PDB file of N, CA and C in Angstrom:
ATOM      1  N   UNK A  11     -59.216  29.665  33.014  1.00  0.00           N
ATOM      2  CA  UNK A  11     -58.218  29.903  34.390  1.00  0.00           C
ATOM      3  C   UNK A  11     -57.217  30.647  33.993  1.00  0.00           C
ATOM      4  N   UNK A  12     -56.858  31.617  35.225  1.00  0.00           N
ATOM      5  CA  UNK A  12     -55.973  32.611  34.950  1.00  0.00           C
ATOM      6  C   UNK A  12     -54.694  32.050  35.465  1.00  0.00           C
ATOM      7  N   UNK A  13     -53.862  32.214  34.330  1.00  0.00           N
ATOM      8  CA  UNK A  13     -52.452  31.741  34.691  1.00  0.00           C
ATOM      9  C   UNK A  13     -51.494  33.072  34.811  1.00  0.00           C
ATOM     10  N   UNK A  14     -51.271  33.243  36.117  1.00  0.00           N
ATOM     11  CA  UNK A  14     -50.306  34.379  36.679  1.00  0.00           C
ATOM     12  C   UNK A  14     -48.888  33.995  36.386  1.00  0.00           C
ATOM     13  N   UNK A  15     -48.041  34.724  35.581  1.00  0.00           N
ATOM     14  CA  UNK A  15     -46.676  34.571  35.844  1.00  0.00           C
ATOM     15  C   UNK A  15     -46.073  35.527  36.210  1.00  0.00           C
ATOM     16  N   UNK A  16     -44.795  35.308  37.106  1.00  0.00           N
ATOM     17  CA  UNK A  16     -44.189  36.380  37.701  1.00  0.00           C
ATOM     18  C   UNK A  16     -42.541  36.374  37.425  1.00  0.00           C
ATOM     19  N   UNK A  17     -42.298  37.472  36.722  1.00  0.00           N
ATOM     20  CA  UNK A  17     -40.989  37.501  36.482  1.00  0.00           C
ATOM     21  C   UNK A  17     -40.105  38.607  37.373  1.00  0.00           C
ATOM     22  N   UNK A  18     -39.116  37.991  37.869  1.00  0.00           N
ATOM     23  CA  UNK A  18     -38.143  39.008  38.828  1.00  0.00           C
ATOM     24  C   UNK A  18     -37.520  40.115  38.067  1.00  0.00           C
ATOM     25  N   UNK A  19     -37.174  40.997  38.593  1.00  0.00           N
ATOM     26  CA  UNK A  19     -36.537  42.134  38.066  1.00  0.00           C
ATOM     27  C   UNK A  19     -34.994  41.707  37.371  1.00  0.00           C
ATOM     28  N   UNK A  20     -34.446  40.819  37.879  1.00  0.00           N
ATOM     29  CA  UNK A  20     -33.291  40.155  37.549  1.00  0.00           C
ATOM     30  C   UNK A  20     -33.270  39.718  36.194  1.00  0.00           C
ATOM     31  N   UNK A  21     -34.460  39.377  35.528  1.00  0.00           N
ATOM     32  CA  UNK A  21     -34.453  38.907  34.332  1.00  0.00           C
ATOM     33  C   UNK A  21     -34.521  40.082  33.234  1.00  0.00           C
ATOM     34  N   UNK A  22     -34.384  41.323  33.678  1.00  0.00           N
ATOM     35  CA  UNK A  22     -34.447  42.488  32.744  1.00  0.00           C
ATOM     36  C   UNK A  22     -33.116  42.608  32.431  1.00  0.00           C
ATOM     37  N   UNK A  23     -32.774  42.875  31.099  1.00  0.00           N
ATOM     38  CA  UNK A  23     -31.389  42.771  30.671  1.00  0.00           C
ATOM     39  C   UNK A  23     -30.953  44.330  30.553  1.00  0.00           C
ATOM     40  N   UNK A  24     -31.759  45.305  30.650  1.00  0.00           N
ATOM     41  CA  UNK A  24     -31.371  46.489  30.534  1.00  0.00           C
ATOM     42  C   UNK A  24     -31.030  47.243  32.000  1.00  0.00           C
ATOM     43  N   UNK A  25     -31.049  46.279  33.081  1.00  0.00           N
ATOM     44  CA  UNK A  25     -30.713  46.748  34.293  1.00  0.00           C
ATOM     45  C   UNK A  25     -29.375  46.137  34.541  1.00  0.00           C
ATOM     46  N   UNK A  26     -28.503  46.752  35.201  1.00  0.00           N
ATOM     47  CA  UNK A  26     -27.195  46.293  35.740  1.00  0.00           C
ATOM     48  C   UNK A  26     -27.205  45.335  36.848  1.00  0.00           C
ATOM     49  N   UNK A  27     -26.404  44.946  37.488  1.00  0.00           N
ATOM     50  CA  UNK A  27     -26.400  43.797  38.591  1.00  0.00           C
ATOM     51  C   UNK A  27     -26.545  44.776  39.724  1.00  0.00           C
ATOM     52  N   UNK A  28     -25.716  46.047  39.698  1.00  0.00           N
ATOM     53  CA  UNK A  28     -26.020  47.074  41.060  1.00  0.00           C
ATOM     54  C   UNK A  28     -27.256  47.500  41.015  1.00  0.00           C
ATOM     55  N   UNK A  29     -28.034  47.949  39.694  1.00  0.00           N
ATOM     56  CA  UNK A  29     -29.394  48.210  39.709  1.00  0.00           C
ATOM     57  C   UNK A  29     -30.343  47.216  40.217  1.00  0.00           C
ATOM     58  N   UNK A  30     -30.084  45.958  39.936  1.00  0.00           N
ATOM     59  CA  UNK A  30     -31.067  44.976  40.266  1.00  0.00           C
ATOM     60  C   UNK A  30     -31.035  44.783  41.884  1.00  0.00           C
ATOM     61  N   UNK A  31     -29.708  44.840  42.274  1.00  0.00           N
ATOM     62  CA  UNK A  31     -29.504  44.619  43.731  1.00  0.00           C
ATOM     63  C   UNK A  31     -30.114  45.814  44.406  1.00  0.00           C
ATOM     64  N   UNK A  32     -30.162  46.951  43.975  1.00  0.00           N
ATOM     65  CA  UNK A  32     -30.791  48.144  44.649  1.00  0.00           C
ATOM     66  C   UNK A  32     -32.314  47.696  44.646  1.00  0.00           C
ATOM     67  N   UNK A  33     -32.792  47.480  43.488  1.00  0.00           N
ATOM     68  CA  UNK A  33     -34.207  47.257  43.517  1.00  0.00           C
ATOM     69  C   UNK A  33     -34.634  46.386  44.670  1.00  0.00           C
ATOM     70  N   UNK A  34     -33.878  45.280  44.407  1.00  0.00           N
ATOM     71  CA  UNK A  34     -34.231  44.203  45.394  1.00  0.00           C
ATOM     72  C   UNK A  34     -34.055  44.696  46.877  1.00  0.00           C
ATOM     73  N   UNK A  35     -33.145  45.294  47.216  1.00  0.00           N
ATOM     74  CA  UNK A  35     -32.985  45.752  48.673  1.00  0.00           C
ATOM     75  C   UNK A  35     -34.272  46.694  49.104  1.00  0.00           C
ATOM     76  N   UNK A  36     -34.871  47.511  48.021  1.00  0.00           N
ATOM     77  CA  UNK A  36     -35.990  47.784  48.084  1.00  0.00           C
ATOM     78  C   UNK A  36     -37.400  47.631  48.168  1.00  0.00           C
ATOM     79  N   UNK A  37     -37.126  46.139  48.283  1.00  0.00           N
ATOM     80  CA  UNK A  37     -38.188  45.416  48.045  1.00  0.00           C
ATOM     81  C   UNK A  37     -39.105  45.363  46.753  1.00  0.00           C
ATOM     82  N   UNK A  38     -38.357  45.689  45.633  1.00  0.00           N
ATOM     83  CA  UNK A  38     -39.032  45.646  44.334  1.00  0.00           C
ATOM     84  C   UNK A  38     -38.695  44.314  43.587  1.00  0.00           C
ATOM     85  N   UNK A  39     -39.203  43.382  43.777  1.00  0.00           N
ATOM     86  CA  UNK A  39     -38.646  42.021  43.407  1.00  0.00           C
ATOM     87  C   UNK A  39     -39.286  41.728  41.780  1.00  0.00           C
ATOM     88  N   UNK A  40     -40.572  41.862  41.640  1.00  0.00           N
ATOM     89  CA  UNK A  40     -41.107  41.429  40.221  1.00  0.00           C
ATOM     90  C   UNK A  40     -41.072  42.442  39.275  1.00  0.00           C
ATOM     91  N   UNK A  41     -40.928  42.359  38.033  1.00  0.00           N
ATOM     92  CA  UNK A  41     -41.166  43.190  36.949  1.00  0.00           C
ATOM     93  C   UNK A  41     -42.573  43.986  36.931  1.00  0.00           C
ATOM     94  N   UNK A  42     -43.533  43.056  37.308  1.00  0.00           N
ATOM     95  CA  UNK A  42     -44.937  44.008  37.698  1.00  0.00           C
ATOM     96  C   UNK A  42     -45.025  45.064  38.563  1.00  0.00           C
ATOM     97  N   UNK A  43     -44.012  44.869  39.585  1.00  0.00           N
ATOM     98  CA  UNK A  43     -43.846  45.974  40.541  1.00  0.00           C
ATOM     99  C   UNK A  43     -43.279  47.226  39.949  1.00  0.00           C
ATOM    100  N   UNK A  44     -42.498  47.081  39.087  1.00  0.00           N
ATOM    101  CA  UNK A  44     -42.233  48.339  38.147  1.00  0.00           C
ATOM    102  C   UNK A  44     -43.018  48.656  37.375  1.00  0.00           C
ATOM    103  N   UNK A  45     -43.808  48.055  36.794  1.00  0.00           N
ATOM    104  CA  UNK A  45     -45.088  48.432  35.682  1.00  0.00           C
ATOM    105  C   UNK A  45     -46.079  48.893  36.701  1.00  0.00           C
ATOM    106  N   UNK A  46     -46.315  48.553  37.638  1.00  0.00           N
ATOM    107  CA  UNK A  46     -47.529  49.032  38.549  1.00  0.00           C
ATOM    108  C   UNK A  46     -47.098  50.254  39.513  1.00  0.00           C
ATOM    109  N   UNK A  47     -45.670  50.434  39.586  1.00  0.00           N
ATOM    110  CA  UNK A  47     -45.278  51.324  40.399  1.00  0.00           C
ATOM    111  C   UNK A  47     -44.192  52.071  39.950  1.00  0.00           C
ATOM    112  N   UNK A  48     -44.072  52.829  39.064  1.00  0.00           N
ATOM    113  CA  UNK A  48     -43.138  53.384  38.153  1.00  0.00           C
ATOM    114  C   UNK A  48     -42.064  54.367  39.209  1.00  0.00           C
ATOM    115  N   UNK A  49     -42.462  54.782  40.233  1.00  0.00           N
ATOM    116  CA  UNK A  49     -41.950  55.522  41.463  1.00  0.00           C
ATOM    117  C   UNK A  49     -40.823  54.718  41.822  1.00  0.00           C
ATOM    118  N   UNK A  50     -40.999  53.300  41.719  1.00  0.00           N
ATOM    119  CA  UNK A  50     -40.125  52.297  42.323  1.00  0.00           C
ATOM    120  C   UNK A  50     -38.689  52.515  41.738  1.00  0.00           C
ATOM    121  N   UNK A  51     -38.554  52.881  40.391  1.00  0.00           N
ATOM    122  CA  UNK A  51     -37.304  53.062  39.822  1.00  0.00           C
ATOM    123  C   UNK A  51     -36.530  54.292  40.345  1.00  0.00           C
ATOM    124  N   UNK A  52     -37.208  55.073  40.774  1.00  0.00           N
ATOM    125  CA  UNK A  52     -36.439  56.415  41.423  1.00  0.00           C
ATOM    126  C   UNK A  52     -35.093  56.139  42.152  1.00  0.00           C
ATOM    127  N   UNK A  53     -35.236  55.104  42.756  1.00  0.00           N
ATOM    128  CA  UNK A  53     -34.034  54.981  43.868  1.00  0.00           C
ATOM    129  C   UNK A  53     -32.759  54.724  42.977  1.00  0.00           C
ATOM    130  N   UNK A  54     -32.826  54.292  41.620  1.00  0.00           N
ATOM    131  CA  UNK A  54     -31.850  53.848  40.664  1.00  0.00           C
ATOM    132  C   UNK A  54     -31.159  55.173  40.084  1.00  0.00           C
ATOM    133  N   UNK A  55     -31.949  56.337  40.100  1.00  0.00           N
ATOM    134  CA  UNK A  55     -31.671  57.946  39.737  1.00  0.00           C
ATOM    135  C   UNK A  55     -31.126  57.628  38.185  1.00  0.00           C
ATOM    136  N   UNK A  56     -31.963  56.877  37.428  1.00  0.00           N
ATOM    137  CA  UNK A  56     -31.607  56.621  36.053  1.00  0.00           C
ATOM    138  C   UNK A  56     -32.054  57.827  35.098  1.00  0.00           C
ATOM    139  N   UNK A  57     -31.176  57.994  34.192  1.00  0.00           N
ATOM    140  CA  UNK A  57     -31.421  58.938  33.053  1.00  0.00           C
ATOM    141  C   UNK A  57     -32.822  58.595  32.320  1.00  0.00           C
ATOM    142  N   UNK A  58     -33.369  59.713  31.572  1.00  0.00           N
ATOM    143  CA  UNK A  58     -34.566  59.593  31.021  1.00  0.00           C
ATOM    144  C   UNK A  58     -34.703  58.412  30.155  1.00  0.00           C
ATOM    145  N   UNK A  59     -33.481  58.158  29.326  1.00  0.00           N
ATOM    146  CA  UNK A  59     -33.497  57.252  28.219  1.00  0.00           C
ATOM    147  C   UNK A  59     -33.522  55.900  28.818  1.00  0.00           C
ATOM    148  N   UNK A  60     -32.508  55.790  29.972  1.00  0.00           N
ATOM    149  CA  UNK A  60     -32.362  54.536  30.509  1.00  0.00           C
ATOM    150  C   UNK A  60     -33.739  54.097  31.227  1.00  0.00           C
ATOM    151  N   UNK A  61     -34.399  54.942  31.784  1.00  0.00           N
ATOM    152  CA  UNK A  61     -35.697  54.675  32.362  1.00  0.00           C
ATOM    153  C   UNK A  61     -36.944  54.322  31.364  1.00  0.00           C
ATOM    154  N   UNK A  62     -36.759  54.996  30.234  1.00  0.00           N
ATOM    155  CA  UNK A  62     -37.545  54.463  29.161  1.00  0.00           C
ATOM    156  C   UNK A  62     -37.355  53.135  28.792  1.00  0.00           C
ATOM    157  N   UNK A  63     -36.121  52.688  28.530  1.00  0.00           N
ATOM    158  CA  UNK A  63     -35.906  51.451  27.999  1.00  0.00           C
ATOM    159  C   UNK A  63     -36.192  50.180  29.044  1.00  0.00           C
ATOM    160  N   UNK A  64     -35.955  50.602  30.335  1.00  0.00           N
ATOM    161  CA  UNK A  64     -36.275  49.722  31.331  1.00  0.00           C
ATOM    162  C   UNK A  64     -37.884  49.234  31.321  1.00  0.00           C
ATOM    163  N   UNK A  65     -38.452  50.563  31.280  1.00  0.00           N
ATOM    164  CA  UNK A  65     -40.162  50.418  31.428  1.00  0.00           C
ATOM    165  C   UNK A  65     -40.574  49.715  29.884  1.00  0.00           C
ATOM    166  N   UNK A  66     -39.953  49.756  28.940  1.00  0.00           N
ATOM    167  CA  UNK A  66     -40.192  49.586  27.528  1.00  0.00           C
ATOM    168  C   UNK A  66     -40.014  47.858  27.628  1.00  0.00           C
ATOM    169  N   UNK A  67     -38.859  47.419  28.171  1.00  0.00           N
ATOM    170  CA  UNK A  67     -38.481  46.143  28.169  1.00  0.00           C
ATOM    171  C   UNK A  67     -39.499  45.419  29.180  1.00  0.00           C
ATOM    172  N   UNK A  68     -39.640  45.954  30.218  1.00  0.00           N
ATOM    173  CA  UNK A  68     -40.604  45.298  31.344  1.00  0.00           C
ATOM    174  C   UNK A  68     -42.193  45.236  30.854  1.00  0.00           C
ATOM    175  N   UNK A  69     -42.738  46.064  30.100  1.00  0.00           N
ATOM    176  CA  UNK A  69     -43.964  46.159  29.175  1.00  0.00           C
ATOM    177  C   UNK A  69     -43.897  45.085  28.404  1.00  0.00           C
ATOM    178  N   UNK A  70     -43.006  44.979  27.468  1.00  0.00           N
ATOM    179  CA  UNK A  70     -42.754  44.182  26.577  1.00  0.00           C
ATOM    180  C   UNK A  70     -42.697  42.454  27.042  1.00  0.00           C
ATOM    181  N   UNK A  71     -42.086  42.273  27.923  1.00  0.00           N
ATOM    182  CA  UNK A  71     -42.089  40.961  28.589  1.00  0.00           C
ATOM    183  C   UNK A  71     -43.477  40.707  29.373  1.00  0.00           C
ATOM    184  N   UNK A  72     -44.119  41.549  29.952  1.00  0.00           N
ATOM    185  CA  UNK A  72     -45.477  41.345  30.484  1.00  0.00           C
ATOM    186  C   UNK A  72     -46.166  40.962  29.451  1.00  0.00           C
ATOM    187  N   UNK A  73     -46.180  41.965  28.253  1.00  0.00           N
ATOM    188  CA  UNK A  73     -47.405  41.724  27.362  1.00  0.00           C
ATOM    189  C   UNK A  73     -47.229  40.635  26.379  1.00  0.00           C
ATOM    190  N   UNK A  74     -45.910  40.291  26.371  1.00  0.00           N
ATOM    191  CA  UNK A  74     -45.418  38.780  25.543  1.00  0.00           C
ATOM    192  C   UNK A  74     -46.149  37.950  26.112  1.00  0.00           C
ATOM    193  N   UNK A  75     -46.189  37.766  27.402  1.00  0.00           N
ATOM    194  CA  UNK A  75     -46.724  36.602  27.905  1.00  0.00           C
ATOM    195  C   UNK A  75     -48.120  36.608  28.024  1.00  0.00           C
ATOM    196  N   UNK A  76     -48.824  37.849  28.230  1.00  0.00           N
ATOM    197  CA  UNK A  76     -50.050  37.881  28.004  1.00  0.00           C
ATOM    198  C   UNK A  76     -50.936  37.526  26.653  1.00  0.00           C
ATOM    199  N   UNK A  77     -49.965  37.798  25.564  1.00  0.00           N
ATOM    200  CA  UNK A  77     -50.488  37.284  23.997  1.00  0.00           C
ATOM    201  C   UNK A  77     -50.365  35.901  23.860  1.00  0.00           C
ATOM    202  N   UNK A  78     -49.439  35.370  24.666  1.00  0.00           N
ATOM    203  CA  UNK A  78     -49.141  33.935  24.604  1.00  0.00           C
ATOM    204  C   UNK A  78     -50.482  33.018  24.789  1.00  0.00           C
ATOM    205  N   UNK A  79     -51.130  33.570  26.063  1.00  0.00           N
ATOM    206  CA  UNK A  79     -52.210  32.820  26.568  1.00  0.00           C
ATOM    207  C   UNK A  79     -53.406  32.856  25.873  1.00  0.00           C
TER     208      UNK A  79
END
Protein backbone atom coordinates (compact mmCIF):
# COMPACT_ATOMS: atom_id res chain seq x y z
CA UNK A 1 0.00 0.00 0.00
CA UNK A 2 1.28 3.45 -0.93
CA UNK A 3 1.33 5.85 2.00
CA UNK A 4 1.20 9.43 0.80
CA UNK A 5 2.42 12.02 3.25
CA UNK A 6 1.78 15.67 2.58
CA UNK A 7 3.83 18.34 4.32
CA UNK A 8 2.68 21.97 4.15
CA UNK A 9 5.27 24.57 3.16
CA UNK A 10 4.77 26.05 6.62
CA UNK A 11 6.81 23.19 8.09
CA UNK A 12 9.97 24.38 6.31
CA UNK A 13 12.20 26.13 8.83
CA UNK A 14 14.23 27.88 6.13
CA UNK A 15 11.24 30.03 5.12
CA UNK A 16 10.16 33.16 6.97
CA UNK A 17 6.52 33.76 7.85
CA UNK A 18 6.28 36.31 5.03
CA UNK A 19 7.77 33.86 2.52
CA UNK A 20 5.34 31.14 3.65
CA UNK A 21 2.41 33.53 3.30
CA UNK A 22 3.53 34.51 -0.21
CA UNK A 23 3.71 30.87 -1.29
CA UNK A 24 0.29 30.13 0.16
CA UNK A 25 -1.19 33.15 -1.62
CA UNK A 26 0.29 31.76 -4.85
CA UNK A 27 -1.39 28.38 -4.25
CA UNK A 28 1.90 26.67 -3.32
CA UNK A 29 0.67 24.70 -0.36
CA UNK A 30 2.76 21.54 -0.11
CA UNK A 31 6.49 20.85 0.06
CA UNK A 32 6.09 18.50 -2.92
CA UNK A 33 4.79 21.49 -4.93
CA UNK A 34 8.19 23.13 -4.45
CA UNK A 35 10.07 19.96 -5.38
CA UNK A 36 7.97 19.34 -8.49
CA UNK A 37 7.98 22.99 -9.59
CA UNK A 38 11.08 24.91 -8.56
CA UNK A 39 9.73 27.90 -10.51
CA UNK A 40 7.16 28.25 -7.72
CA UNK A 41 9.84 29.81 -5.53
CA UNK A 42 10.49 32.66 -7.98
CA UNK A 43 7.77 34.76 -6.36
CA UNK A 44 9.96 34.91 -3.24
CA UNK A 45 12.93 36.45 -5.08
CA UNK A 46 15.38 34.47 -2.93
CA UNK A 47 19.12 34.76 -3.36
CA UNK A 48 20.82 31.65 -4.68
CA UNK A 49 22.06 30.47 -1.27
CA UNK A 50 18.64 30.77 0.39
CA UNK A 51 17.03 29.05 -2.61
CA UNK A 52 19.51 26.18 -2.26
CA UNK A 53 18.78 25.84 1.46
CA UNK A 54 15.00 25.80 0.96
CA UNK A 55 15.22 23.16 -1.78
CA UNK A 56 17.67 21.09 0.27
CA UNK A 57 15.39 21.13 3.30
CA UNK A 58 12.36 20.25 1.16
CA UNK A 59 14.17 17.31 -0.46
CA UNK A 60 15.47 16.04 2.87
CA UNK A 61 12.00 16.12 4.37
CA UNK A 62 10.45 14.19 1.48
CA UNK A 63 13.37 11.72 1.22
CA UNK A 64 13.39 11.08 4.97
CA UNK A 65 9.74 10.08 4.95
CA UNK A 66 10.23 7.83 1.92
CA UNK A 67 13.15 6.05 3.62
CA UNK A 68 11.05 5.36 6.72
CA UNK A 69 8.45 3.39 4.75
